[in-house]
XYZ file of N, CA and C in Angstrom:
219
model
N -12.562 29.691 -15.226
C -11.258 29.085 -15.119
C -10.941 28.911 -13.632
N -10.332 27.811 -13.273
C -9.975 27.578 -11.870
C -8.635 28.223 -11.551
N -8.425 28.425 -10.271
C -7.150 28.974 -9.805
C -6.419 27.868 -9.060
N -5.256 27.436 -9.543
C -4.523 26.362 -8.861
C -4.168 26.768 -7.436
N -4.273 25.838 -6.539
C -3.946 26.079 -5.141
C -3.321 24.846 -4.526
N -2.936 24.977 -3.290
C -2.330 23.862 -2.573
C -3.424 22.827 -2.282
N -3.181 21.542 -2.543
C -4.202 20.521 -2.270
C -4.397 20.329 -0.769
N -5.560 19.842 -0.400
C -5.852 19.548 0.994
C -5.068 18.311 1.438
N -4.705 18.205 2.707
C -4.053 16.999 3.209
C -4.979 15.790 3.058
N -4.395 14.635 2.819
C -5.160 13.403 2.619
C -4.583 12.280 3.480
N -5.403 11.288 3.761
C -4.960 10.109 4.516
C -4.404 9.099 3.524
N -3.110 8.768 3.618
C -2.543 7.765 2.709
C -3.142 6.381 2.989
N -3.632 5.743 1.958
C -4.194 4.397 2.033
C -3.591 3.601 0.887
N -2.978 2.475 1.213
C -2.297 1.675 0.201
C -2.825 0.257 0.182
N -2.804 -0.333 -0.975
C -3.067 -1.752 -1.142
C -1.812 -2.341 -1.771
N -1.193 -3.281 -1.066
C 0.016 -3.894 -1.608
C -0.276 -5.351 -1.944
N 0.258 -5.793 -3.051
C 0.086 -7.173 -3.507
C 1.465 -7.797 -3.590
N 1.616 -8.959 -2.941
C 2.909 -9.636 -2.881
C 2.796 -11.100 -3.250
N 3.851 -11.610 -3.846
C 4.017 -13.044 -4.003
C 4.920 -13.562 -2.884
N 5.768 -12.680 -2.338
C 6.716 -13.049 -1.279
C 6.521 -12.089 -0.100
N 5.623 -12.413 0.835
C 5.330 -11.493 1.941
C 6.535 -11.155 2.813
N 7.603 -11.920 2.762
C 8.765 -11.632 3.605
C 9.444 -10.306 3.248
N 9.206 -9.767 2.082
C 9.797 -8.463 1.730
C 8.942 -7.300 2.257
N 7.791 -7.626 2.852
C 6.894 -6.583 3.341
C 7.523 -5.751 4.459
N 8.298 -6.348 5.343
C 8.886 -5.601 6.459
C 9.773 -4.468 5.952
N 10.590 -4.747 4.947
C 11.447 -3.698 4.383
C 10.600 -2.617 3.727
N 9.586 -3.016 2.968
C 8.720 -2.036 2.312
C 7.983 -1.184 3.338
N 7.443 -1.815 4.385
C 6.726 -1.059 5.405
C 7.655 -0.037 6.054
N 8.906 -0.412 6.325
C 9.862 0.539 6.884
C 10.088 1.727 5.966
N 10.238 1.457 4.674
C 10.439 2.544 3.716
C 9.204 3.429 3.603
N 8.015 2.825 3.621
C 6.779 3.613 3.558
C 6.612 4.461 4.808
N 6.999 3.931 5.980
C 6.897 4.703 7.216
C 7.893 5.859 7.232
N 9.026 5.709 6.560
C 9.947 6.840 6.426
C 9.298 7.951 5.612
N 8.520 7.586 4.633
C 7.892 8.559 3.745
C 6.625 9.164 4.357
N 5.710 8.298 4.866
C 4.391 8.742 5.323
C 4.259 8.874 6.839
N 5.189 8.327 7.615
C 5.058 8.275 9.069
C 4.530 6.916 9.480
N 4.224 6.739 10.767
C 3.826 5.419 11.253
C 2.491 4.946 10.676
N 2.422 3.635 10.437
C 1.171 3.028 9.979
C 0.208 2.978 11.158
N -1.076 3.254 10.913
C -2.053 3.144 11.988
C -3.007 1.976 11.806
N -3.183 1.501 10.601
C -4.014 0.328 10.334
C -3.297 -0.594 9.363
N -3.330 -1.866 9.658
C -2.682 -2.867 8.814
C -3.602 -4.084 8.782
N -4.119 -4.414 7.609
C -5.041 -5.547 7.509
C -4.257 -6.854 7.600
N -4.955 -7.949 7.869
C -4.288 -9.246 7.742
C -4.014 -9.527 6.268
N -3.146 -10.501 6.012
C -2.914 -10.905 4.626
C -4.186 -11.540 4.085
N -4.575 -11.127 2.891
C -5.783 -11.627 2.244
C -5.396 -12.275 0.923
N -5.976 -13.425 0.589
C -5.670 -14.024 -0.713
C -6.133 -13.097 -1.840
N -5.286 -12.902 -2.824
C -5.653 -12.064 -3.970
C -6.001 -12.983 -5.133
N -7.290 -13.218 -5.309
C -7.768 -14.151 -6.330
C -8.728 -13.490 -7.309
N -8.758 -12.159 -7.324
C -9.747 -11.444 -8.131
C -9.461 -11.457 -9.628
N -8.207 -11.591 -9.985
C -7.839 -11.559 -11.403
C -6.508 -12.288 -11.588
N -6.311 -12.930 -12.732
C -5.013 -13.545 -13.020
C -4.043 -12.564 -13.696
N -4.401 -11.300 -13.753
C -3.622 -10.301 -14.485
C -2.154 -10.270 -14.079
N -1.867 -10.346 -12.778
C -0.486 -10.217 -12.299
C 0.290 -11.533 -12.324
N -0.377 -12.658 -12.528
C 0.256 -13.969 -12.446
C 1.458 -14.147 -13.373
N 1.434 -13.717 -14.637
C 2.603 -13.925 -15.492
C 3.874 -13.254 -14.955
N 3.714 -12.121 -14.295
C 4.881 -11.398 -13.797
C 5.220 -11.735 -12.352
N 4.188 -11.991 -11.528
C 4.411 -12.161 -10.088
C 4.195 -13.581 -9.587
N 3.575 -14.432 -10.375
C 3.278 -15.795 -9.946
C 1.799 -15.954 -9.631
N 1.349 -17.202 -9.496
C -0.083 -17.454 -9.346
C -0.628 -17.277 -7.926
N 0.220 -17.352 -6.896
C -0.248 -17.257 -5.513
C 0.123 -15.882 -4.961
N -0.869 -14.997 -4.883
C -0.619 -13.630 -4.445
C -1.435 -13.320 -3.197
N -0.891 -12.431 -2.379
C -1.545 -11.967 -1.164
C -1.669 -10.448 -1.229
N -2.712 -9.920 -0.608
C -2.925 -8.467 -0.571
C -3.024 -8.039 0.890
N -2.520 -6.830 1.134
C -2.629 -6.229 2.466
C -2.951 -4.753 2.285
N -3.904 -4.265 3.078
C -4.262 -2.856 3.062
C -3.598 -2.172 4.252
N -3.150 -0.946 4.054
C -2.546 -0.196 5.156
C -2.862 1.273 5.010
N -2.966 1.925 6.153
C -3.113 3.379 6.157
C -2.122 3.934 7.178
N -1.931 5.244 7.120
C -0.908 5.879 7.931
C -1.524 6.942 8.824
N -0.911 7.125 9.985
C -1.425 7.990 11.033
C -1.561 9.449 10.602
N -0.541 9.975 9.960
C -0.507 11.394 9.640
C -1.056 11.675 8.245
N -1.680 12.802 8.091
C -2.148 13.224 6.774
C -0.960 13.641 5.920
N -1.050 13.373 4.639
C 0.003 13.745 3.696
C -0.437 14.973 2.906
N 0.515 15.827 2.612
C 0.203 17.022 1.832
C 0.749 16.886 0.434
């Protein structure tokens, strides 16, 4: 049987998918309040891998990857 313990700190890495990239600034601010400053931010990439999100979000989607400077516990 295992003994539960405190998890190790991890590097937060997020993939965000948007139909309206203009809301990203507000989201990034909120994420930085939670995780601390972002250290890597990818360029916007077309998200064309699946039509799964299209009925809810629209057909033209963009993806951005981001990570944060500080480890999260």
